[in-house]
Coordinates of C-alpha atoms in Angstrom, one line a residue:
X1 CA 18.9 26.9 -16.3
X2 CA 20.8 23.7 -17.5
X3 CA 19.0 21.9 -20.7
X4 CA 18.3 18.1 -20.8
X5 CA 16.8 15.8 -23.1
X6 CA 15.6 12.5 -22.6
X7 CA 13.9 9.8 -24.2
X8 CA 11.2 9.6 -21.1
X9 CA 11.4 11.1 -17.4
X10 CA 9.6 9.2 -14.6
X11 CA 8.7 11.4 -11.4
X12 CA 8.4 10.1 -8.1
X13 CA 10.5 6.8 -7.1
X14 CA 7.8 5.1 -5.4
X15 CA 7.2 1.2 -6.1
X16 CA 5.5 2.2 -9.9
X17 CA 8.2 4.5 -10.6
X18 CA 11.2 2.7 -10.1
X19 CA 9.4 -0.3 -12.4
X20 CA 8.9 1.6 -15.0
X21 CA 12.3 3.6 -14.9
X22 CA 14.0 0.2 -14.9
X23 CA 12.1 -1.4 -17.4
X24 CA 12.4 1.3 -20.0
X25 CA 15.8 1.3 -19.2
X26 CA 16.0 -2.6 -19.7
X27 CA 14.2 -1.6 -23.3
X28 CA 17.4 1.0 -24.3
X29 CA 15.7 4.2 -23.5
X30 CA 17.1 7.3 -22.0
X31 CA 15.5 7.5 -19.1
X32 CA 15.6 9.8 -16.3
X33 CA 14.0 9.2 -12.7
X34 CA 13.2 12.4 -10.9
X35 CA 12.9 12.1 -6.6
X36 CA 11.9 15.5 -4.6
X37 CA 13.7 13.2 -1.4
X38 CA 17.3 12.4 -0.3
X39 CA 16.4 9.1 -0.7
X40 CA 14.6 7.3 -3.4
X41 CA 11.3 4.1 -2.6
X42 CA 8.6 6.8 -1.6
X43 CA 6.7 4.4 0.8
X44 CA 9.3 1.7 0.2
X45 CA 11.4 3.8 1.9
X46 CA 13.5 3.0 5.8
X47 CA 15.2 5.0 8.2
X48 CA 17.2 4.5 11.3
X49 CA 17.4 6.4 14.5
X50 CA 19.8 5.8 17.4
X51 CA 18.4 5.1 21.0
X52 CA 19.9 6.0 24.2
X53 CA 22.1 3.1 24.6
X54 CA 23.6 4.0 20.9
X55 CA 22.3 1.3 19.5
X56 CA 20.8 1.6 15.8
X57 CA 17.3 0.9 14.7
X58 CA 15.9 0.4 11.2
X59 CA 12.3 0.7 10.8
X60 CA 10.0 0.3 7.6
X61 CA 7.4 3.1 6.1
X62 CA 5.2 1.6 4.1
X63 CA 6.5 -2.1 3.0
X64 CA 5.6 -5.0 6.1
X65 CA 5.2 -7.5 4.3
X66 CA 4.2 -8.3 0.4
X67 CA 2.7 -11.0 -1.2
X68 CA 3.5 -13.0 -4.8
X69 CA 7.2 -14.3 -4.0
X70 CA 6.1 -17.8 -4.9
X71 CA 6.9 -19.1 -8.6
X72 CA 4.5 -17.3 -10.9
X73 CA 3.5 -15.2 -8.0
X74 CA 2.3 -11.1 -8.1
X75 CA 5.3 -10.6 -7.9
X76 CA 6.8 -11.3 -10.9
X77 CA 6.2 -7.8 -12.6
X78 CA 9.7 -6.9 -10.5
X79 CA 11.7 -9.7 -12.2
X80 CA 10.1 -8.6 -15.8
X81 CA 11.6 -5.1 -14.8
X82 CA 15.1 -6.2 -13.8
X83 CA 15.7 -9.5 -15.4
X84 CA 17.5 -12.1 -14.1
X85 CA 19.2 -9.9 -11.4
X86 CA 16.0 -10.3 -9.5
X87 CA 16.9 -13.7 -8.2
X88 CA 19.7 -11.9 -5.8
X89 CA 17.0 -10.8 -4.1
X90 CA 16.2 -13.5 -0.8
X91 CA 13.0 -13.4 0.5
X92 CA 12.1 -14.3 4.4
X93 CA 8.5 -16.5 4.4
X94 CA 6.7 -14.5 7.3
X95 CA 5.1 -17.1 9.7
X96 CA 3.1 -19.6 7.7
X97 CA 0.6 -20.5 10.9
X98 CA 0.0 -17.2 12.0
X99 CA 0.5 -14.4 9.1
X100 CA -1.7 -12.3 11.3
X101 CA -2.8 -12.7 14.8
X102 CA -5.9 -10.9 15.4
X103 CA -6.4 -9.7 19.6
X104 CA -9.8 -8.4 20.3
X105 CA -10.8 -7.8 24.5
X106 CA -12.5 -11.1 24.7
X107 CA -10.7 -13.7 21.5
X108 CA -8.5 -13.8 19.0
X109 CA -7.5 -15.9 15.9
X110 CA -4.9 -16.5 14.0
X111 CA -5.0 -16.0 9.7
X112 CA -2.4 -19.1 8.7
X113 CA -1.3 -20.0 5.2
X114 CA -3.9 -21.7 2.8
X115 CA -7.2 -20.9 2.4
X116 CA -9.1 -24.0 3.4
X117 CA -6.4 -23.7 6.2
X118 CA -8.2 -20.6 7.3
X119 CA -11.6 -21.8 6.7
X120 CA -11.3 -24.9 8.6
X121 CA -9.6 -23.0 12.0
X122 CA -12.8 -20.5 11.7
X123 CA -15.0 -24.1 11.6
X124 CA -13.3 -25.5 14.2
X125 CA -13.8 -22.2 16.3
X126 CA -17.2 -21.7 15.0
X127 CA -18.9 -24.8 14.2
X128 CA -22.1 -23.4 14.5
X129 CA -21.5 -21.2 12.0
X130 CA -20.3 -23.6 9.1
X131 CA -22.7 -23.2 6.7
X132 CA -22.4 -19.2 7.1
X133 CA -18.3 -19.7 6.5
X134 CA -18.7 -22.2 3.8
X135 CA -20.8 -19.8 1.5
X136 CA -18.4 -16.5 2.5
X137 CA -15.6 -18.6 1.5
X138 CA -17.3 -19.5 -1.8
X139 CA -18.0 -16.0 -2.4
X140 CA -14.4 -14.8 -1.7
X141 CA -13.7 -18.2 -3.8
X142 CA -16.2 -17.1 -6.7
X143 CA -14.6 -13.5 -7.0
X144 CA -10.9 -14.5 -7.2
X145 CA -11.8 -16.8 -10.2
X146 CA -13.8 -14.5 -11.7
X147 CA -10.7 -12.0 -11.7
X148 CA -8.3 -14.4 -12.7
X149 CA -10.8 -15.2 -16.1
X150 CA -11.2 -11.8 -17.1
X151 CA -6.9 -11.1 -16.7
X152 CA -6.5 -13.9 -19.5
X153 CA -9.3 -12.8 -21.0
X154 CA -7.8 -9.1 -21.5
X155 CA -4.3 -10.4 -22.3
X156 CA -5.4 -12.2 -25.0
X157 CA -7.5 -9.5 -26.5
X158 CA -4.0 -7.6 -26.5
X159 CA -2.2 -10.0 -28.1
X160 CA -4.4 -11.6 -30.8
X161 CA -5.6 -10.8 -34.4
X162 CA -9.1 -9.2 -34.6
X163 CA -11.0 -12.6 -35.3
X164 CA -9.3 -13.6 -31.8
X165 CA -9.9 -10.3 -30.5
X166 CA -14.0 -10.7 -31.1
X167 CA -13.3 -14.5 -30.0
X168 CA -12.0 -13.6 -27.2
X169 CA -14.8 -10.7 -26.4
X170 CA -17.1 -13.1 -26.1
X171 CA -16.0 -15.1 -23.5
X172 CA -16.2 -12.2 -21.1
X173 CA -20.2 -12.5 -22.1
X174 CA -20.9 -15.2 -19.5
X175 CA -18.9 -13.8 -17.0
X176 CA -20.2 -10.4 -17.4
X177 CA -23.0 -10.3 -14.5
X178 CA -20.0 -11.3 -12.1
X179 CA -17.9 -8.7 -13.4
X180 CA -20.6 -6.1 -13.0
X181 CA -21.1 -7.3 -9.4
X182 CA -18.3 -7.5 -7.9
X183 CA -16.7 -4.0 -9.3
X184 CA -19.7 -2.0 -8.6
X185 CA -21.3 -3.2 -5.1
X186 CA -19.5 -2.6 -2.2
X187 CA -18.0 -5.9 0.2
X188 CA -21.2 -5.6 2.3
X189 CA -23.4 -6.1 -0.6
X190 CA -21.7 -8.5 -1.9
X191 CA -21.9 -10.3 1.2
X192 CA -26.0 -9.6 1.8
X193 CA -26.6 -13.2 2.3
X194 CA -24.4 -13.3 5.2
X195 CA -25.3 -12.2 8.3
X196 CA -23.9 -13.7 11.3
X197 CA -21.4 -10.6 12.6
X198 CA -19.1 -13.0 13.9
X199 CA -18.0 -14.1 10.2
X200 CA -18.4 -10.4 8.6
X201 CA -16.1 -9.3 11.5
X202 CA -13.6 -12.0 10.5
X203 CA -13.6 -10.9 6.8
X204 CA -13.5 -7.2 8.0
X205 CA -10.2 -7.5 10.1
X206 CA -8.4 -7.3 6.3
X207 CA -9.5 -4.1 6.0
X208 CA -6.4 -2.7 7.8
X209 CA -4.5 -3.9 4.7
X210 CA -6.6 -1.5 2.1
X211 CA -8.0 1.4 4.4
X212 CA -11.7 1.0 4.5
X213 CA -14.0 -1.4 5.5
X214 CA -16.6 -3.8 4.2
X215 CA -19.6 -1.2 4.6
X216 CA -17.8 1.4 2.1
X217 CA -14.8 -0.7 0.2
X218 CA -15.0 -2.5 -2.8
X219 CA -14.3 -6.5 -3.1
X220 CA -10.5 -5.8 -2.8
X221 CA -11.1 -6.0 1.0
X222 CA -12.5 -9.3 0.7
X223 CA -9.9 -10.9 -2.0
X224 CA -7.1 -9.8 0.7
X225 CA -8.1 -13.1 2.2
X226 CA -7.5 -15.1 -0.3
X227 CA -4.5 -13.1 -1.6
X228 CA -2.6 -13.2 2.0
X229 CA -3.4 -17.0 2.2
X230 CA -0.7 -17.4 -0.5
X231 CA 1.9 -16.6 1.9
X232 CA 3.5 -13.6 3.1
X233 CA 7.3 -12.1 2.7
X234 CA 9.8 -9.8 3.5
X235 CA 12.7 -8.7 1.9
X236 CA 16.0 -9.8 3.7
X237 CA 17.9 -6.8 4.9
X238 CA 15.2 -4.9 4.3
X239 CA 13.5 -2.5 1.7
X240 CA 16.8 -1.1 0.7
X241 CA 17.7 -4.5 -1.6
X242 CA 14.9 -4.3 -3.2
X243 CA 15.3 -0.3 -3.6
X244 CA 18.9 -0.9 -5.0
X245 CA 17.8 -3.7 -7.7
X246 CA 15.9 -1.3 -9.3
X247 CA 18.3 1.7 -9.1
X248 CA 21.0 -0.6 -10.1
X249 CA 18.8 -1.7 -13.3
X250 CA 18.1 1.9 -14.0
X251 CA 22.0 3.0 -13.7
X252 CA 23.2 0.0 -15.5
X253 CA 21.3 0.5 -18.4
X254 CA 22.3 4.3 -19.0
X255 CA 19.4 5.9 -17.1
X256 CA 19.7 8.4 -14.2
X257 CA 18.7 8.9 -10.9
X258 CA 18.4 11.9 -9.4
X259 CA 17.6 12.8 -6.1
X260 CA 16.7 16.0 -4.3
X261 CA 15.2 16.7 -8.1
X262 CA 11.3 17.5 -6.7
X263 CA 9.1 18.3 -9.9
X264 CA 7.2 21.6 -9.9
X265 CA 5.7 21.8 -13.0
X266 CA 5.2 19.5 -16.3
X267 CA 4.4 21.9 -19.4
X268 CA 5.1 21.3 -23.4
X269 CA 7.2 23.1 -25.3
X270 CA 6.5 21.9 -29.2
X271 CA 6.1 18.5 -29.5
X272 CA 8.5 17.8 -26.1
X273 CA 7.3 18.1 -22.1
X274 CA 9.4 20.5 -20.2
X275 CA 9.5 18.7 -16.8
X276 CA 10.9 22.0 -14.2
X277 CA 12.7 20.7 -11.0
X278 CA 13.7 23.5 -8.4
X279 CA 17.0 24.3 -10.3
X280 CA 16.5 22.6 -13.9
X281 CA 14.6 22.0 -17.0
X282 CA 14.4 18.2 -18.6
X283 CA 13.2 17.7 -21.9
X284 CA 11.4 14.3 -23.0
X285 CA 8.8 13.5 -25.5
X286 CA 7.0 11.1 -23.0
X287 CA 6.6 11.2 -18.9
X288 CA 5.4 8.5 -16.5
X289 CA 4.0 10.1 -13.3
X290 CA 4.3 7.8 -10.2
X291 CA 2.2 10.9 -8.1
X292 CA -1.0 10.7 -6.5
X293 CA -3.6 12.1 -9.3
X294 CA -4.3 15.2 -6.9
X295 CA -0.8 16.1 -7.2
X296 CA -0.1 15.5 -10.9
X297 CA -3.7 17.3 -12.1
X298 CA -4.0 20.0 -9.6
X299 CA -0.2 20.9 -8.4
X300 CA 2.2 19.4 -11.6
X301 CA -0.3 20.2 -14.9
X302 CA -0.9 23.5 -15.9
X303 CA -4.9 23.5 -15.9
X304 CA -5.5 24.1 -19.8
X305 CA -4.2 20.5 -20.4
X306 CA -6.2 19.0 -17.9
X307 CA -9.4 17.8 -19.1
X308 CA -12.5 19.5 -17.4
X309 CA -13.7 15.7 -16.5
X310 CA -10.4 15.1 -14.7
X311 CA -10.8 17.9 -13.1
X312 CA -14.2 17.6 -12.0
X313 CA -12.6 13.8 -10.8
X314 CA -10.0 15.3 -9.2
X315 CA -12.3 17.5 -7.0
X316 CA -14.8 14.4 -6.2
X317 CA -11.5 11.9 -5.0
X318 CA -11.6 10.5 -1.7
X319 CA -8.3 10.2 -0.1
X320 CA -8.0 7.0 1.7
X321 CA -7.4 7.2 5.5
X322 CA -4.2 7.9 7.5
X323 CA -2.3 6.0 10.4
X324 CA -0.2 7.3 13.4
X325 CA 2.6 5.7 13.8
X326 CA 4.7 4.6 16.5
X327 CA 8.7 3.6 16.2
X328 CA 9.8 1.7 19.0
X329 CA 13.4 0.6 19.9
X330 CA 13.3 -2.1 22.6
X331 CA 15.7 -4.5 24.8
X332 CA 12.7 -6.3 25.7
X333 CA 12.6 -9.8 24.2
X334 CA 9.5 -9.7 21.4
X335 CA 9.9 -13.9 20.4
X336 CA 8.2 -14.5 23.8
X337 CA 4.8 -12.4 22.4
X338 CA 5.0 -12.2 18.9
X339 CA 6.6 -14.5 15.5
X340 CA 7.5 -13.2 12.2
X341 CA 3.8 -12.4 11.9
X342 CA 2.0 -9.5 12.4
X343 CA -0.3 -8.5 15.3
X344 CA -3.5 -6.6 15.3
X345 CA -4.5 -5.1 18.4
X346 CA -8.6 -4.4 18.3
X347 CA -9.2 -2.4 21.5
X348 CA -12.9 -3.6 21.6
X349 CA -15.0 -6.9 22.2
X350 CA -15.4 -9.4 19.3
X351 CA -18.9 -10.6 20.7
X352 CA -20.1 -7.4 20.3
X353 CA -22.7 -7.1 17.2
X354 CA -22.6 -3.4 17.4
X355 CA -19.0 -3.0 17.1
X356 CA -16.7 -3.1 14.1
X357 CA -13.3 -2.9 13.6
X358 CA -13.9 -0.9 10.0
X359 CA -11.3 1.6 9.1
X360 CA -13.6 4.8 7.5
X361 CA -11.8 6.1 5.0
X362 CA -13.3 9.7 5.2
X363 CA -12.8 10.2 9.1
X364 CA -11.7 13.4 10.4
X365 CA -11.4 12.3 13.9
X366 CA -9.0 10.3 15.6
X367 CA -10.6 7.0 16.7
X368 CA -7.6 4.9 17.1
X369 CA -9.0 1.3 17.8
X370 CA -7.1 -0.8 15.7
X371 CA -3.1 -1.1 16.2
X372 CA -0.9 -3.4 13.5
X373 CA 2.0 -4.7 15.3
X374 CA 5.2 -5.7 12.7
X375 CA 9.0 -6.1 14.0
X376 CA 11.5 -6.1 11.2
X377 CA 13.7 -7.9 13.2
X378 CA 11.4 -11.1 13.9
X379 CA 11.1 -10.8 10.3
X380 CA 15.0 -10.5 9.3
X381 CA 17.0 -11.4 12.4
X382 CA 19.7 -11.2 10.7
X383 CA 18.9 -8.2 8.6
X384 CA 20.7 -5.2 10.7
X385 CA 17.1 -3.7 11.9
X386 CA 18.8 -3.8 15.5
X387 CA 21.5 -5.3 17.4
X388 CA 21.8 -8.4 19.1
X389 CA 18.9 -8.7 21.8
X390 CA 17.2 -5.4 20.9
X391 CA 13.9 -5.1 18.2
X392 CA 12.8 -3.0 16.5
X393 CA 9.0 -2.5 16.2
X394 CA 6.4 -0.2 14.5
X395 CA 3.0 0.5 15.2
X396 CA 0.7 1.2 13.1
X397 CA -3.1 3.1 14.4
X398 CA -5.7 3.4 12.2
X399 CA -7.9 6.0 11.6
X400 CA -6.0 8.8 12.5
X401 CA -8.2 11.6 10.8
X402 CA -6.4 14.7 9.1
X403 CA -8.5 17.4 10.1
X404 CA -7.3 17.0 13.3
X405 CA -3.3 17.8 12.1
X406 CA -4.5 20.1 9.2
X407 CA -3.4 23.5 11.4
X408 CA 0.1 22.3 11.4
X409 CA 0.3 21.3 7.9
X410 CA 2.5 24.1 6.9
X411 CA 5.5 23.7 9.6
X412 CA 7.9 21.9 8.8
X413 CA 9.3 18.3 10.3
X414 CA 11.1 18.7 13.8
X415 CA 9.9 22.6 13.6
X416 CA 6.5 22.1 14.4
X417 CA 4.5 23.9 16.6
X418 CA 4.9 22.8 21.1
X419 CA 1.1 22.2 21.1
X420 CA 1.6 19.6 17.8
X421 CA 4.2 18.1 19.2
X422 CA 2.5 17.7 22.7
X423 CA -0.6 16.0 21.1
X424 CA 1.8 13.7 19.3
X425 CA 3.3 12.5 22.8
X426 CA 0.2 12.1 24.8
X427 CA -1.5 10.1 21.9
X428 CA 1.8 7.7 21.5
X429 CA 2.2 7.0 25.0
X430 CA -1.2 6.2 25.2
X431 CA -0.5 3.8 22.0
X432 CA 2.2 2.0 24.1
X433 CA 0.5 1.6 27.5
X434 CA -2.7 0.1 26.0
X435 CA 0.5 -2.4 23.8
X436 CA 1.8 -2.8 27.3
X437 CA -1.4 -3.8 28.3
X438 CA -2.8 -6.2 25.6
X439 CA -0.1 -7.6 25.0
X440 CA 3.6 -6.8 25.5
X441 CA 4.4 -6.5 29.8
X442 CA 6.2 -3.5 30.5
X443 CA 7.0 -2.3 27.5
X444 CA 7.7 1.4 29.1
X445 CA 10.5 0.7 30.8
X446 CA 11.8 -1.2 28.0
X447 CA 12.0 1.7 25.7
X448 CA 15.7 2.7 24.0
X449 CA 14.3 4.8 22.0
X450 CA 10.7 5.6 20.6
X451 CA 9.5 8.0 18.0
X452 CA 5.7 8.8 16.9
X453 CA 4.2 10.2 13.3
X454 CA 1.3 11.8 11.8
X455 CA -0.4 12.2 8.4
X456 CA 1.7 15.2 8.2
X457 CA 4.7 13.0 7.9
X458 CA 3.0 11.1 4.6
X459 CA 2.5 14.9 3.6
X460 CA 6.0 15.7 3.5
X461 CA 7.9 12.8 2.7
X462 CA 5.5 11.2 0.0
X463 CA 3.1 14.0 -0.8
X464 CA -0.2 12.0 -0.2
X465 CA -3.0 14.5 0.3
X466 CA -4.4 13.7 3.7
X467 CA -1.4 11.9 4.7
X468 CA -3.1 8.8 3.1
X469 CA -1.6 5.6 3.4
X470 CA -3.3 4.0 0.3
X471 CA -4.0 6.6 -2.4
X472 CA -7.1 7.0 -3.1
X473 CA -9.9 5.1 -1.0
X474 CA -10.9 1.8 -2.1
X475 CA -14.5 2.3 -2.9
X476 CA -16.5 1.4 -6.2
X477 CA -16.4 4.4 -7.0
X478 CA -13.1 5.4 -7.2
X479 CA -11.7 1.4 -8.0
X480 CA -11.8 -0.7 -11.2
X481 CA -13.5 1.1 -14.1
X482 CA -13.1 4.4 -12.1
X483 CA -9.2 4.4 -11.4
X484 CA -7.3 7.1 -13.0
X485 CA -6.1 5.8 -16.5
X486 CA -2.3 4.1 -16.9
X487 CA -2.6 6.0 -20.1
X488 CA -3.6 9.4 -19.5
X489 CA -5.7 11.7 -21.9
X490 CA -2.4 14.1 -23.1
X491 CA -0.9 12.1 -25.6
X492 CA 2.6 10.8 -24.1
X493 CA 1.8 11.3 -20.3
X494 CA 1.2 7.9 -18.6
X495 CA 0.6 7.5 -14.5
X496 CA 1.2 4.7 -12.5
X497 CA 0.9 4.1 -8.4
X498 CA -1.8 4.0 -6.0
X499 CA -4.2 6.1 -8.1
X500 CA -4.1 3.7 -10.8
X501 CA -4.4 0.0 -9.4
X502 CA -5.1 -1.6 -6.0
X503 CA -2.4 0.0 -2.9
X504 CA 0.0 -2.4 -1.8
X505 CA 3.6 -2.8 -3.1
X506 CA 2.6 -5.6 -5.7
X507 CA 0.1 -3.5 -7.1
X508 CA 2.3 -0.7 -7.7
X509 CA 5.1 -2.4 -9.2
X510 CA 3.1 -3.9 -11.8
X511 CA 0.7 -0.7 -12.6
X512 CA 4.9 0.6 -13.3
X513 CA 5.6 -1.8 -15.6
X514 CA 1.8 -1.5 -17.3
X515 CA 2.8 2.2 -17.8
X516 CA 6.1 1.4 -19.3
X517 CA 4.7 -1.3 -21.6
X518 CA 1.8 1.2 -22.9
X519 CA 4.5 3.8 -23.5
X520 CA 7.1 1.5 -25.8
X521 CA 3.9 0.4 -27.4
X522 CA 2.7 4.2 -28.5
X523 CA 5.7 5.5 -28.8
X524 CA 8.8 4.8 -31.4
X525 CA 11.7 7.1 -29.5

């Protein structure tokens, strides 16, 4: 086998990885960025597929829209990683009165820009309720703040002298009950005071953005609200800009890229990590993993440097839930249903107190009741998704369980067994016709091409267990205090991604550069 040292080897290209790789790189490190695909972004990731007139489609994985393009937005850990470069990079402002248009049987709403904008169009629609919204708000209200203090609390404890270190301690003293509150209790607790279904059901319809619902997720589910109300964007001309900024970064900077490079094992060898790929061995004296924990504990880590804790960890994580997906290439003109917003499809009643839109993260069943509706091409007409007068459009169905796909997991893509494949029709036709239905007319006989996905396909491409969409689920348990560590307990191994920080492309970009910053702060190379 070939020999190579580096300075520090990232694995996986996912959002955290290709921050970190850049931003090392930015810092004059050797680095080298390992991807087991042909094609680096993980969930960033596109692909296109040709219908049956031969026209082209583009169609996103994992990035719909994103948050924190606004000056001094969460997005800003990207421009720390590139530079300056970053302002190439256009954004599209996805449609400020409707963001997301929620459909149940029997109403729908619309989530617009601004937070007292979205307050006030629940009063107006609710005015009986205004005292109930008023106080959710607050609450929502309360828990951003309290977020926002302890952030400039923590940054300034890294950043002063002890005296302001202690100083600064004690500021997180009044604050502390909040703290407490809103990391441990779940969004339903949090919300005990409230109890009029029509306002929890509201608050719940964010869900679909974390994986789980306000009976098991932490308070993420309920800051999504006011996190969205910022304004929503998408990249123009895709994800593969924003892919190519970072890869750009990395390669102008001396680092590599290498692709079809799919880690199999991280050991040490002296006071170096020997990182084996399927045909080489990399040396480096640090690593930053952008894996799921499962994979970097159980399948990467030879057990005896694993931790008996983490592994007991490891054994307790709850994956987060799955989606099926549905990739549709259509001549039939989306503007007159949808905008650059997204649609969410509830295929239940509203005024229903016993019903709840909730996605459960630990389902093994398929109970597909909730459909997000995105069209890159509303979003980026001019962005190559499709030709002129065709869309593209993905669906995405929640609670598509695992268990249910775990007898095929073995086969491989587009060699899977008849019965799999089968299943997989019936259940995306069905997808379309109730679409048809709800809310685009017939959509079937509009169809250039469609092509449907299961947890399987998160299995292969991205390696989450489960085929989960958002790493671990969002619980108390397994968020805040109880994330997997940035900085991991083997001295020089640092983790980034979903396991680490909130899901969502934001997130994982800046738990990147939190890993690269830790590393240049232990470690003279």
């Amino acid at each position: 086998m070939n020999k190579k040292i580096f300075d520090t080897i990232v694995i996986g290209s996912g959002a955290g990885g290709l921050s970190s790789a850049a931003h090392l790189a930015r810092e004059g490190l050797n680095v080298l960025l390992c991807e087991k695909r042909n094609e680096i972004g993980g969930y960033l990731n596109n692909f296109s597929r040709i219908g049956k007139s031969g026209d082209k489609y583009t169609f996103d994985t994992g990035l719909h829209y994103v948050i924190g393009c606004l000056e001094g937005g969460r997005l800003s850990a990207s421009e720390e990683a590139v530079g300056q470069t970053h302002r190439s990079l256009k954004w599209n402002m996805v449609d400020p009165v409707e963001i997301n248009r929620y459909v149940y049987n029997d109403f729908e709403y619309s989530f617009p820009m601004g937070f007292e904008n979205f307050k006030n169009s629940l009063l107006y629609k609710f005015p009986d309720a205004k005292e109930t919204i008023n106080k959710s708000f607050d609450i929502v209200d309360d828990i951003d703040q309290t977020f926002q203090k302890l952030m400039q609390i923590t940054q300034n404890i890294e950043t002063k002298s002890l005296f302001g270190k202690i100083a600064a301690l004690s500021r997180l003293v009044p604050i502390f009950p909040k703290i407490l509150r809103y990391t441990s209790k779940r969004s339903k607790e949090i919300l005990s005071e409230v109890s009029d279904y029509r306002v929890l059901k509201i608050l719940e319809s964010f869900s679909g953005e974390c994986g789980v619902g306000l009976e098991e997720g932490t308070s993420i589910v309920l800051l999504i609200a006011k996190y969205f109300s910022n304004g929503a964007f998408y990249p123009q001309g895709g994800t593969k800009p924003l892919i190519n900024l970072f890869c750009d970064t990395i390669l102008r900077n001396g680092g590599q890229v290498m692709k079809k490079a799919g880690v199999t094992s991280i050991g040490k060898e002296g006071d170096f990590f020997k990182v084996v790929t399927q045909n080489r061995e990399f040396f480096s004296k640090t690593i930053i993993s952008n894996t799921d924990a499962k994979v970097l504990y159980s399948d990467l880590l030879p057990q005896e440097m694993v931790p008996e804790k983490v592994q007991k960890k490891i054994q307790n994580t709850v994956p987060s839930a799955s989606n099926f997906y549905t990739f549709v290439g259509t001549d039939l003109d989306l503007s007159k249903y949808m905008t650059s917003g997204n649609v969410t499809i509830f295929d239940q009643n509203f005024f229903d107190n016993k019903s709840s839109p909730s996605s459960s993260s630990s389902s093994s069943k398929i109970v597909l009741n909730r459909h997000f509706l995105t069209s890159p091409t509303l979003k980026d007409p001019n962005g190559g998704h499709s030709t002129k007068g065709k869309y593209s459009l993905e669906i995405l169905s929640n609670n598509c369980g695992f268990e249910e796909w775990k007898q095929w997991e073995n086969s491989k893509p587009y060699q899977r067994p008849i019965e799999y494949m089968k299943k997989k029709e019936e259940i995306g036709m069905k997808i379309i016709k109730l679409i048809e239905r709800k809310l685009l007319p017939n959509l079937t006989s509009h169809l250039d091409f469609v092509e449907f996905a299961t947890p399987l396909s998160n299995l292969h491409y991205v390696s989450a267990p489960n085929g989960s969409m958002y790493g671990p689920a969002q619980t108390p348990n397994q968020t805040f205090r109880n994330f997997y560590p940035i900085e991991t307990h083997i001295p020089g191994l640092y983790h980034c991604g979903s396991s680490t920080t909130f899901a969502g492309v934001s997130s994982c970009l800046s738990s990147g550069l939190d890993a690269a910053k830790k590393l240049l702060g232990r470690h003279k190379l």
